[in-house]
Amino acid sequence: MLTMLLAMCLAGCGRQEDTQKAVDGQDGAKDLSGGPAEEKEIPFFWDIHTTQELIPGDFLVYHVDCAGTEADQLGLYQSSADQEYGADKATGKMWGYQPRDYMEAVADASGEGAMSSRWEIREGTEYDGEETGFYYDFELPSGEYEVTVGFYNPFSARTVCVDLEGSCEVDALKILKYKLTEAVATTRVTDGSLQVKVYNPDRGTDAMKDPVLSYITIRAVPVYDSVLLQQYLEQMEVPPEEAGIYTASTCQIYQEKRKEALKLAEGEGKPEEYRKACEELKEAYEELEEIKVYTTFQVGKRWTDDEGNLIQAHGGQVQKLPVRDKSTGEMVEKWWWVGEDKSAGYRGGIRAYSSDDLYNWHSEGIVMRNVDSREQLEKEAYFQELYGDYTEEQLDNVYASLSSQTAVIERPKMLYNEKTDMYVIWFHADGPTAYSDSNYAAASAGVAVSKNPNGPFRFIDRYRLNTCPEDQEDFYPQSKGMARDMNLFVDEDGTAYIIYSSEENLTLYISKLNEEYTYLATDPEKAVYGEDFIRLFPGAQREAPALFFRDGSYYLLTSGCTGWAPNQARYYRAESVLGDWVNCGDPCVGDDKRTTFDSQSTCVFLADEENGTYLYMGDRWNSEDLTNSRYIWLPVEFDEEGAMYLRYQEEWSLEALTP
Ligand code: DGJ
């Protein structure tokens, strides 16, 4: 791309320069032959420069960061942020401020870039309304220039005037406290230099009305026409083979702007339309964002998929799944991540991603969609195909359970059932009921099935699950069989279990699933305690369960219940799923805040079979902006006794872990 741009710059363009002279109304030849001797020597800007050369820098000739020392942007004729009037060290051009005793350079940490410094009038200055101010001179070839003067005023509101070439171009401009205000004017330079004066003639004796000055920008004004737009199109071209390296969203904006620009370049437009098209195309081109390829886990950082979109799979689960390859039709193994799609905030459907290396993920789309209205459920083809044979009562249930306005769909987990060759998703299905408006009133477990792991998943039902046996203390007898934060686990013998918070999140349960994984193994009325289900740690108030098996031991990692706020993790061990679970405490090492490194567990899985590496998946919820919740993935360590440890690392890779 850079090579292409350089080639463009070197190519030059005679036609555009001719146009510039014609528009300027005083072509180079007239300048050189007509006036006094010294004027003759002043060249015309477009005789020296080409538009191609200046497009990349937006025709910027000077950008003075007043009283600044570090420039974030430099114009063509300068090599420093600001200077006292004199020859520029690199370009030899004469430019800078005319020093005055009353000028005070002030740095401002609250402003960025050119707003981080400014000139002020020193306290106690004897102010002369017409004279006191800031004076700059800039050597410039003859031509037309657009001058922008920026004011970032930390004081009470006041007014300022800007003179260009001795004539007042901006009069009594109000500059408000800590609001960046710009004055923009166009002027013609014919004598080889441009004078800029900033002052406040109305200051009187009130020092609270002293002018300030943050920056001055001078741009050569080109002729905005179809030829110039064509040059922009050439310089801002993305070769087809490079298009795939950019994120879909930025690429789309770029393509739209390019299409608009192409249309205008072929037709007829006004100069302001050409200018707008040139600027918008350049902006879209500069905003093109390259898709990131990951080779490490960057813990808690923005994580994007292979199209550059933020990964949306919160409260999720990762596993290795047999899936059919889209191009070959062969069954292949893929890493599969399902989770809550929170792109629209709190409510949303279930999304899946696939990967070959656990670092880079491809979105498989929304595998179970929300529904916007009862009508949509009955009319839209997508829902018709899934629910065309459902009764009215079943449709009511689908609507209540998947409504984009009221349903709460959290912590989805997926299993592949070999017997039925179906993929089954269980999720925390919640929302208001006929008796309560609370988002967490339904407190039930939802089930959906599909022939493909990328859906669409057909919602079957949502259920209340097992209840506290009569001979045990129920911590929430007023609402039986509740099921909220949940997870799934398949044992070595193929038996699947659902692990979930019940009894108003006070007690965890583990319940056996049927052979199809679509419901409990035994109906709650007939379920036998210890065989079909168990209650864990009654009253301990644990949620976010993540159950896994390693080296003869079952582990259950959990969090406390503090809404979206993180809290201290605790894990348990047992010799069988429905056996006795022993509290082993917090696995985190060096977690001074005792917040599981600011995360909440959602899954632990075997990420590297060869080296026996288990990976902790946690959510760092952002309660103010759930879309921007982050993922905390860490390697899990075990000692010789099988005790589990979590240590924080900002960035890590499976490859770099020592086995
Ligand atoms: C904690 C749970 O673990 C999350 O899934 C979610 O339900 C939040 N509570 C809501 O506050």
XYZ file of C-alpha atoms and ligand atoms in Angstrom:
670
model
C 0.000 0.000 0.000
C 2.789 2.410 0.981
C 4.708 1.655 -2.215
C 1.583 2.409 -4.193
C 1.071 5.746 -2.435
C 4.684 6.768 -3.028
C 4.408 5.925 -6.685
C 1.285 8.114 -6.877
C 3.057 11.004 -5.163
C 5.986 10.868 -7.545
C 3.798 10.656 -10.620
C 2.638 14.330 -10.515
C -0.332 15.725 -12.375
C -0.073 18.645 -14.768
C -3.808 19.080 -15.410
C -4.780 19.710 -11.792
C -2.097 22.383 -11.458
C -3.362 24.195 -14.544
C -6.804 24.213 -13.033
C -5.409 25.608 -9.789
C -3.861 28.552 -11.626
C -6.994 29.263 -13.565
C -9.065 29.281 -10.404
C -6.534 31.352 -8.540
C -7.082 33.978 -11.216
C -3.422 34.967 -11.325
C -1.450 32.330 -13.051
C 2.241 31.886 -12.352
C 3.257 33.673 -15.566
C 1.306 36.837 -14.688
C 2.855 36.943 -11.232
C 6.313 36.641 -12.625
C 6.003 39.308 -15.316
C 3.591 41.984 -13.981
C 4.445 43.349 -10.494
C 7.402 44.920 -8.706
C 10.727 43.041 -8.770
C 10.391 41.286 -5.325
C 6.822 40.140 -6.041
C 7.976 38.544 -9.258
C 10.114 36.130 -7.303
C 7.236 34.779 -5.267
C 6.278 31.491 -6.781
C 2.778 30.157 -7.073
C 2.043 27.296 -4.650
C 0.740 24.887 -7.274
C 3.805 25.500 -9.462
C 5.905 23.946 -6.722
C 3.606 21.274 -5.353
C 1.267 18.682 -6.772
C -2.080 17.758 -5.343
C -0.977 14.094 -5.267
C 1.900 15.038 -3.000
C -0.388 16.837 -0.578
C -3.413 14.511 -0.439
C -1.839 12.204 2.200
C -1.199 15.202 4.500
C -4.577 16.854 3.839
C -2.822 19.817 2.135
C -1.344 20.800 5.482
C 1.429 23.355 5.143
C 1.754 24.388 8.799
C 0.269 23.009 11.985
C 1.525 25.013 14.928
C 0.943 23.577 18.361
C 1.291 26.944 20.104
C 3.822 26.951 22.967
C 4.119 23.186 22.481
C 7.294 21.179 22.291
C 6.071 17.855 20.927
C 4.198 17.853 17.647
C 1.587 15.191 16.994
C 1.254 16.481 13.432
C 3.564 18.574 11.244
C 2.892 20.563 8.096
C 4.962 20.411 4.918
C 7.084 23.480 5.761
C 7.868 22.848 9.414
C 9.888 20.451 11.529
C 8.909 21.497 15.060
C 5.714 22.076 17.003
C 6.360 25.814 17.435
C 9.241 28.250 17.159
C 10.162 31.886 17.452
C 10.079 33.530 14.027
C 13.097 32.396 12.010
C 14.239 29.759 9.551
C 12.892 26.264 10.124
C 15.770 23.929 10.973
C 14.848 21.347 8.356
C 12.883 23.175 5.647
C 14.539 26.610 5.829
C 11.110 28.272 5.648
C 10.710 31.427 7.725
C 7.935 31.016 10.234
C 7.028 31.333 13.916
C 5.761 33.728 16.549
C 6.945 37.263 17.074
C 8.103 37.198 20.698
C 6.508 39.600 23.156
C 7.319 40.002 26.865
C 3.765 39.300 27.864
C 3.526 35.909 26.134
C 3.339 33.057 28.588
C 3.626 29.398 27.506
C 1.211 27.232 29.499
C 0.897 23.455 29.527
C -2.545 21.882 30.153
C -2.683 18.246 31.233
C -6.469 18.189 30.724
C -6.111 18.713 26.958
C -4.711 16.279 24.412
C -2.511 16.945 21.375
C -2.625 20.585 20.301
C -4.846 21.379 23.285
C -2.138 20.411 25.773
C -0.362 23.785 25.522
C -1.255 27.397 24.667
C -0.189 30.984 24.807
C -1.668 33.135 27.508
C -1.147 36.788 28.411
C 1.092 37.105 31.445
C -0.634 38.425 34.569
C -0.152 42.139 35.187
C 0.354 42.958 31.495
C -0.485 46.465 30.486
C -2.951 45.590 27.766
C -3.357 47.657 24.628
C -6.597 46.641 22.962
C -5.330 46.882 19.395
C -1.717 45.856 19.936
C -1.564 43.227 22.642
C -2.016 39.776 21.190
C -0.204 36.903 19.495
C 1.534 37.460 16.171
C 2.698 34.758 13.803
C 4.271 34.955 10.351
C 4.454 32.115 7.850
C 6.481 32.043 4.648
C 4.153 30.875 1.890
C 4.080 30.836 -1.894
C 1.244 32.819 -3.379
C -2.088 31.112 -3.415
C -5.202 30.487 -1.423
C -5.018 29.069 2.103
C -7.483 27.923 4.696
C -6.458 29.031 8.168
C -7.853 27.402 11.304
C -7.142 28.914 14.691
C -7.926 26.713 17.717
C -8.780 27.886 21.211
C -8.932 25.605 24.225
C -9.803 28.076 26.927
C -9.567 27.017 30.581
C -11.029 30.289 31.822
C -14.431 31.938 31.813
C -15.958 32.747 28.411
C -14.423 35.630 26.434
C -14.125 36.783 22.829
C -11.211 36.762 20.391
C -10.496 38.266 16.970
C -8.326 36.852 14.221
C -6.647 39.067 11.629
C -5.148 37.519 8.518
C -2.873 39.655 6.357
C -3.891 42.659 8.463
C -7.586 42.267 7.863
C -10.043 41.122 10.491
C -11.386 37.758 9.322
C -12.938 36.528 12.559
C -14.533 39.081 14.840
C -15.493 38.647 18.478
C -15.607 34.843 18.437
C -16.887 33.552 21.757
C -14.618 30.941 23.324
C -16.253 29.021 26.137
C -14.582 27.467 29.145
C -12.929 24.100 28.306
C -14.706 23.833 24.992
C -12.509 23.621 21.923
C -13.501 26.458 19.585
C -12.114 26.900 16.099
C -12.079 29.951 13.822
C -11.794 29.090 10.146
C -11.125 31.588 7.361
C -9.740 31.482 3.846
C -7.233 34.045 2.661
C -5.087 34.782 -0.367
C -1.348 35.269 0.032
C 0.468 37.291 -2.600
C 3.468 38.782 -0.803
C 5.279 35.602 0.207
C 4.113 35.438 3.787
C 0.974 35.171 5.857
C 0.474 37.217 9.006
C -1.835 35.909 11.706
C -2.818 38.024 14.693
C -4.972 36.835 17.581
C -6.182 39.409 20.109
C -9.177 40.805 21.920
C -9.761 44.524 21.269
C -12.701 44.470 23.699
C -10.610 43.297 26.617
C -10.547 46.782 28.198
C -9.181 46.563 31.736
C -10.633 43.141 32.410
C -7.798 40.560 32.518
C -10.491 37.870 32.590
C -10.964 38.693 28.905
C -7.358 38.121 27.816
C -7.068 36.078 24.629
C -5.510 32.629 24.570
C -4.188 30.690 21.566
C -3.835 26.895 21.229
C -3.036 26.156 17.585
C -2.867 27.462 14.035
C -3.356 25.246 11.013
C -2.705 26.392 7.451
C -3.826 24.329 4.472
C -3.350 25.011 0.786
C -6.752 25.079 -0.860
C -6.920 22.812 -3.910
C -9.684 22.867 -6.491
C -12.155 20.248 -5.469
C -13.372 18.732 -8.700
C -13.748 15.370 -10.376
C -10.043 15.243 -11.264
C -9.005 15.677 -7.651
C -11.605 13.163 -6.539
C -10.181 10.726 -9.087
C -6.759 11.184 -7.518
C -8.223 10.429 -4.099
C -9.830 7.309 -5.521
C -6.483 6.174 -6.904
C -4.564 6.912 -3.729
C -7.213 5.418 -1.459
C -7.606 2.197 -3.371
C -7.543 -1.165 -1.599
C -6.369 -3.921 -3.970
C -8.879 -6.816 -3.993
C -6.295 -9.211 -2.533
C -5.940 -6.916 0.510
C -9.655 -6.412 1.190
C -9.823 -9.509 3.398
C -7.330 -8.185 5.913
C -9.718 -5.506 7.156
C -12.611 -5.828 9.563
C -16.007 -6.257 7.946
C -17.475 -3.126 9.551
C -14.693 -0.723 8.510
C -14.514 -2.343 5.069
C -18.231 -1.805 4.567
C -18.020 1.907 5.391
C -15.021 2.252 3.053
C -16.830 0.469 0.208
C -19.885 2.699 0.634
C -17.808 5.881 0.564
C -15.861 4.606 -2.450
C -19.057 3.835 -4.305
C -20.413 7.329 -3.608
C -17.106 8.896 -4.676
C -16.965 6.887 -7.911
C -20.477 7.987 -8.792
C -19.646 11.642 -8.160
C -16.325 11.432 -10.058
C -18.222 10.216 -13.102
C -20.979 12.817 -12.846
C -21.131 16.532 -12.134
C -20.990 18.038 -8.690
C -20.405 21.215 -6.739
C -16.942 21.929 -5.229
C -18.320 21.346 -1.715
C -19.692 17.968 -2.794
C -16.308 16.977 -4.213
C -14.598 18.166 -1.046
C -16.996 16.161 1.137
C -16.501 13.049 -0.989
C -12.685 13.425 -0.919
C -12.609 13.904 2.846
C -15.060 11.109 3.612
C -13.248 8.661 1.351
C -9.922 9.486 2.985
C -11.395 9.166 6.458
C -12.948 5.780 5.654
C -9.653 4.637 4.132
C -7.683 5.718 7.177
C -10.199 4.059 9.483
C -9.771 0.652 7.811
C -8.888 -1.616 10.694
C -6.818 -4.727 10.139
C -8.198 -7.972 11.483
C -6.105 -9.186 14.360
C -4.511 -12.597 14.278
C -3.881 -13.818 17.807
C -1.037 -16.045 18.933
C -1.600 -15.505 22.658
C -4.459 -15.022 25.119
C -4.562 -11.326 25.983
C -6.368 -11.577 29.271
C -9.188 -9.096 29.817
C -8.409 -7.218 26.596
C -10.752 -6.568 23.651
C -11.022 -9.854 21.777
C -12.256 -9.817 18.194
C -13.283 -12.607 15.832
C -11.826 -13.262 12.380
C -14.004 -10.494 10.943
C -12.854 -7.971 13.500
C -16.059 -7.977 15.562
C -15.989 -8.115 19.342
C -16.481 -11.711 20.474
C -19.939 -12.079 22.030
C -20.045 -15.355 23.966
C -20.379 -14.433 27.613
C -21.161 -16.892 30.400
C -20.033 -19.473 27.869
C -18.410 -22.843 27.387
C -15.626 -24.136 25.153
C -15.226 -27.752 24.118
C -13.880 -29.839 21.280
C -16.775 -30.884 19.050
C -17.197 -33.124 16.032
C -18.633 -30.868 13.318
C -19.195 -31.182 9.618
C -16.699 -29.188 7.544
C -18.661 -26.738 5.411
C -16.565 -27.201 2.269
C -15.695 -30.914 2.338
C -18.690 -32.294 4.234
C -16.270 -34.422 6.327
C -16.585 -34.634 10.108
C -13.757 -32.670 11.718
C -12.935 -31.617 15.261
C -13.256 -27.955 16.104
C -13.047 -25.910 19.243
C -16.581 -24.674 19.832
C -17.497 -21.705 22.015
C -21.124 -20.965 22.876
C -22.210 -18.050 24.986
C -24.516 -15.117 25.544
C -24.655 -12.646 22.683
C -24.694 -9.306 24.474
C -24.170 -7.096 21.423
C -27.463 -5.381 22.235
C -26.826 -5.302 25.992
C -28.520 -7.319 28.720
C -30.909 -9.334 26.546
C -29.888 -11.358 23.542
C -29.691 -14.810 22.000
C -27.012 -17.481 21.984
C -23.997 -17.196 19.707
C -21.403 -19.780 18.701
C -17.821 -19.511 17.471
C -15.481 -22.130 16.047
C -11.707 -22.257 16.142
C -8.733 -24.457 15.336
C -6.326 -22.960 17.849
C -8.401 -21.395 20.682
C -6.929 -17.933 19.946
C -8.705 -17.064 16.700
C -12.468 -17.479 16.452
C -14.925 -17.524 13.616
C -18.511 -16.514 14.353
C -21.013 -19.243 13.501
C -23.744 -16.676 14.090
C -26.643 -16.570 16.498
C -27.529 -20.217 16.987
C -30.658 -19.505 19.028
C -32.378 -16.231 18.238
C -34.544 -13.982 20.346
C -37.998 -13.232 19.016
C -39.274 -9.646 18.810
C -43.022 -10.252 18.724
C -45.625 -13.018 18.804
C -46.394 -12.092 15.204
C -42.798 -12.564 14.126
C -42.850 -15.993 15.732
C -45.784 -17.026 13.574
C -44.840 -15.250 10.360
C -41.081 -15.162 9.876
C -39.742 -18.130 7.909
C -36.893 -18.726 10.371
C -39.349 -19.251 13.240
C -41.932 -20.986 11.067
C -39.419 -23.672 10.181
C -38.604 -24.233 13.812
C -42.032 -23.904 15.356
C -44.515 -24.418 12.533
C -45.884 -27.528 14.274
C -46.100 -26.014 17.786
C -49.489 -25.544 19.483
C -50.652 -22.079 20.563
C -49.706 -22.926 24.111
C -46.221 -24.006 23.049
C -45.813 -20.838 20.989
C -46.775 -18.775 24.038
C -44.052 -20.548 25.922
C -41.470 -19.965 23.168
C -42.409 -16.306 23.110
C -42.145 -15.911 26.888
C -38.825 -17.757 26.944
C -37.135 -16.087 23.968
C -38.694 -12.614 23.855
C -36.137 -9.921 23.070
C -38.060 -7.580 25.389
C -38.449 -9.689 28.497
C -36.543 -12.980 28.348
C -33.246 -13.489 30.142
C -30.999 -16.038 28.436
C -27.827 -16.724 30.338
C -24.948 -19.195 30.643
C -25.761 -21.470 27.673
C -23.880 -24.780 27.477
C -23.946 -27.318 24.645
C -23.572 -31.096 24.463
C -23.360 -33.402 21.500
C -25.514 -36.517 21.947
C -24.048 -39.411 20.009
C -27.166 -41.546 20.374
C -29.488 -39.027 18.744
C -26.775 -37.297 16.697
C -28.217 -34.029 17.998
C -26.637 -31.008 19.636
C -28.395 -29.962 22.833
C -28.157 -26.560 24.513
C -29.225 -25.951 28.096
C -29.361 -22.417 29.396
C -30.531 -20.357 32.331
C -33.974 -19.353 31.066
C -35.414 -16.523 33.072
C -37.690 -13.509 32.957
C -40.942 -12.240 34.455
C -43.884 -14.552 35.160
C -47.622 -14.070 35.636
C -46.867 -13.456 39.314
C -43.753 -11.308 39.198
C -42.162 -8.627 37.010
C -38.686 -9.585 38.147
C -36.175 -10.518 35.449
C -35.301 -13.556 37.519
C -38.787 -14.807 38.441
C -39.008 -17.788 36.093
C -35.745 -19.251 37.479
C -35.809 -22.177 35.108
C -33.580 -24.271 32.847
C -34.234 -24.012 29.096
C -33.494 -26.676 26.489
C -33.019 -26.300 22.740
C -31.875 -28.815 20.123
C -30.401 -28.780 16.649
C -28.950 -31.151 14.084
C -26.073 -28.718 13.635
C -23.934 -27.048 16.267
C -24.358 -23.759 14.404
C -28.123 -24.045 14.681
C -30.774 -22.969 14.333
C -31.635 -24.419 17.726
C -35.279 -25.245 18.332
C -36.412 -24.285 21.805
C -38.182 -27.197 23.490
C -39.209 -25.921 26.908
C -38.011 -24.411 30.131
C -38.312 -26.314 33.384
C -38.186 -26.041 37.102
C -35.992 -28.966 38.238
C -35.528 -31.140 41.349
C -36.713 -30.042 44.748
C -35.402 -30.340 48.279
C -36.349 -33.694 49.848
C -38.726 -33.368 52.750
C -36.228 -34.651 55.291
C -33.716 -31.908 54.432
C -33.779 -28.189 55.140
C -35.079 -26.297 52.114
C -33.500 -22.810 52.043
C -36.276 -21.403 49.853
C -39.420 -23.464 50.314
C -41.671 -20.761 48.824
C -40.437 -21.451 45.274
C -39.649 -25.042 44.389
C -37.227 -26.414 41.788
C -35.570 -23.122 40.841
C -32.703 -23.270 38.356
C -30.434 -20.321 37.527
C -26.655 -20.227 36.837
C -25.935 -23.575 35.260
C -23.449 -25.840 33.549
C -23.366 -29.308 31.984
C -21.006 -32.226 32.446
C -20.743 -35.612 30.734
C -19.075 -38.323 32.775
C -16.804 -41.023 31.362
C -19.755 -43.434 31.190
C -21.692 -41.014 28.984
C -24.082 -39.886 31.738
C -24.785 -36.178 31.526
C -25.522 -33.883 34.451
C -26.834 -30.379 34.886
C -25.258 -28.364 37.697
C -27.215 -25.293 38.772
C -28.037 -22.782 41.494
C -31.366 -23.414 43.150
C -33.302 -22.410 46.265
C -32.916 -18.705 45.389
C -29.207 -19.314 44.649
C -28.592 -20.569 48.161
C -27.976 -24.195 47.235
C -26.309 -25.809 44.227
C -27.856 -28.940 42.719
C -26.484 -31.617 40.425
C -29.185 -33.499 38.511
C -28.812 -36.415 36.134
C -30.070 -35.927 32.546
C -31.837 -38.495 30.385
C -30.028 -40.388 27.614
C -31.011 -37.806 25.012
C -29.748 -34.997 27.301
C -33.040 -33.166 26.779
C -34.635 -33.518 30.206
C -33.960 -34.891 33.671
C -33.263 -38.632 33.893
C -36.227 -38.909 36.277
C -39.183 -36.593 36.788
C -38.780 -34.402 39.930
C -41.788 -36.143 41.550
C -40.101 -39.528 41.273
C -36.440 -38.494 41.509
C -34.436 -40.279 44.169
C -32.045 -38.199 46.228
C -28.438 -39.424 45.799
C -29.247 -41.338 42.628
C -30.925 -38.768 40.429
C -29.704 -35.601 42.082
C -27.891 -34.114 45.030
C -27.937 -30.786 46.833
C -24.577 -29.151 47.436
C -23.527 -26.847 50.257
C -27.049 -25.806 51.345
C -27.186 -22.138 52.262
C -23.617 -21.505 51.030
C -24.917 -19.333 48.184
C -22.717 -20.399 45.293
C -23.246 -19.876 41.562
C -21.377 -19.855 38.217
C -20.550 -23.587 38.515
C -17.833 -25.128 36.311
C -17.472 -28.898 36.727
C -14.593 -30.873 35.216
C -12.760 -34.150 35.678
C -9.019 -34.612 36.003
C -6.881 -37.523 36.995
C -9.509 -39.436 38.983
C -10.996 -36.351 40.656
C -14.076 -34.253 39.962
C -13.642 -30.524 40.479
C -16.365 -27.933 40.880
C -15.340 -24.289 40.660
C -17.912 -21.730 41.823
C -18.383 -18.058 42.642
C -20.378 -16.292 45.312
C -23.583 -14.424 44.428
C -22.976 -10.690 44.026
C -24.780 -9.847 40.805
C -22.373 -8.647 38.099
C -19.692 -7.782 40.649
C -16.819 -10.257 41.005
C -16.205 -12.116 44.228
C -13.988 -14.810 45.680
C -13.907 -18.172 43.929
C -14.188 -21.453 45.788
C -13.676 -24.962 44.502
C -14.736 -28.393 45.689
C -13.512 -31.914 44.945
C -15.265 -35.272 44.863
C -14.616 -38.836 43.801
C -17.869 -39.105 41.880
C -20.329 -36.606 40.481
C -23.095 -37.446 42.934
C -20.584 -38.164 45.734
C -19.309 -36.125 48.665
C -17.898 -32.800 47.651
C -15.141 -31.318 49.808
C -14.544 -27.591 50.094
C -10.963 -26.820 48.997
C -11.186 -23.018 49.203
C -10.043 -20.304 46.839
C -7.732 -21.563 44.056
C -6.462 -18.063 43.217
C -2.864 -17.189 44.078
C -1.942 -13.525 44.476
C -5.521 -12.379 44.041
C -5.188 -9.599 46.637
C -8.676 -8.204 46.073
C -10.188 -11.708 46.417
C -12.294 -11.251 43.312
C -11.041 -14.180 41.189
C -8.855 -11.635 39.390
C -11.937 -9.543 38.734
C -13.851 -12.348 37.026
C -16.567 -14.950 37.512
C -16.154 -18.583 36.498
C -18.093 -20.036 33.585
C -16.161 -23.103 32.376
C -12.978 -25.114 32.852
C -11.914 -27.395 30.012
C -8.998 -29.515 28.856
C -7.303 -27.247 26.336
C -4.205 -29.302 25.663
C -4.678 -33.033 26.044
C -1.036 -33.882 25.415
C 0.282 -31.651 28.174
C -2.777 -31.975 30.384
C -3.451 -28.231 30.366
C -6.821 -27.105 31.709
C -8.045 -23.635 30.955
C -10.142 -21.409 33.220
C -12.772 -19.319 31.443
C -14.180 -16.407 33.391
C -16.256 -13.345 32.637
C -15.214 -9.877 33.665
C -18.697 -8.360 33.561
C -19.063 -4.691 32.778
C -22.389 -3.975 34.442
C -22.581 -0.477 32.902
C -22.016 -1.836 29.406
C -22.500 -5.610 29.283
C -21.601 -5.678 25.573
C -18.118 -4.706 26.606
C -17.664 -7.368 29.241
C -14.299 -9.090 28.821
C -12.993 -12.628 29.054
C -10.464 -13.840 31.580
C -8.832 -17.044 30.382
C -6.044 -18.458 32.522
C -4.150 -21.744 32.676
C -5.102 -23.916 35.646
C -2.244 -25.391 37.651
C -2.353 -28.515 39.830
C 0.117 -29.757 42.424
C 0.957 -33.392 43.096
C -2.046 -33.831 45.384
C -4.282 -32.471 42.673
C -4.888 -29.130 44.417
C -5.899 -26.513 41.905
C -4.354 -23.039 41.451
C -5.135 -20.027 39.343
C -2.441 -17.410 38.790
C -2.976 -14.187 36.869
C -1.066 -13.541 33.667
C -1.678 -10.610 31.355
C -0.763 -12.548 28.261
C 0.046 -16.208 27.758
C 0.023 -19.024 25.268
C -0.487 -22.748 25.532
C 2.712 -23.267 23.553
C 4.826 -21.329 26.064
C 3.551 -23.246 29.108
C 6.071 -25.725 30.427
C 4.412 -29.135 30.776
C -24.578 -13.480 38.333
C -24.755 -14.571 37.339
O -23.682 -15.430 37.430
C -24.857 -13.980 35.944
O -24.990 -15.001 35.006
C -26.015 -13.033 35.919
O -27.204 -13.729 36.164
C -25.837 -11.969 36.979
N -25.687 -12.578 38.282
C -26.999 -11.017 37.015
O -26.857 -10.133 38.075
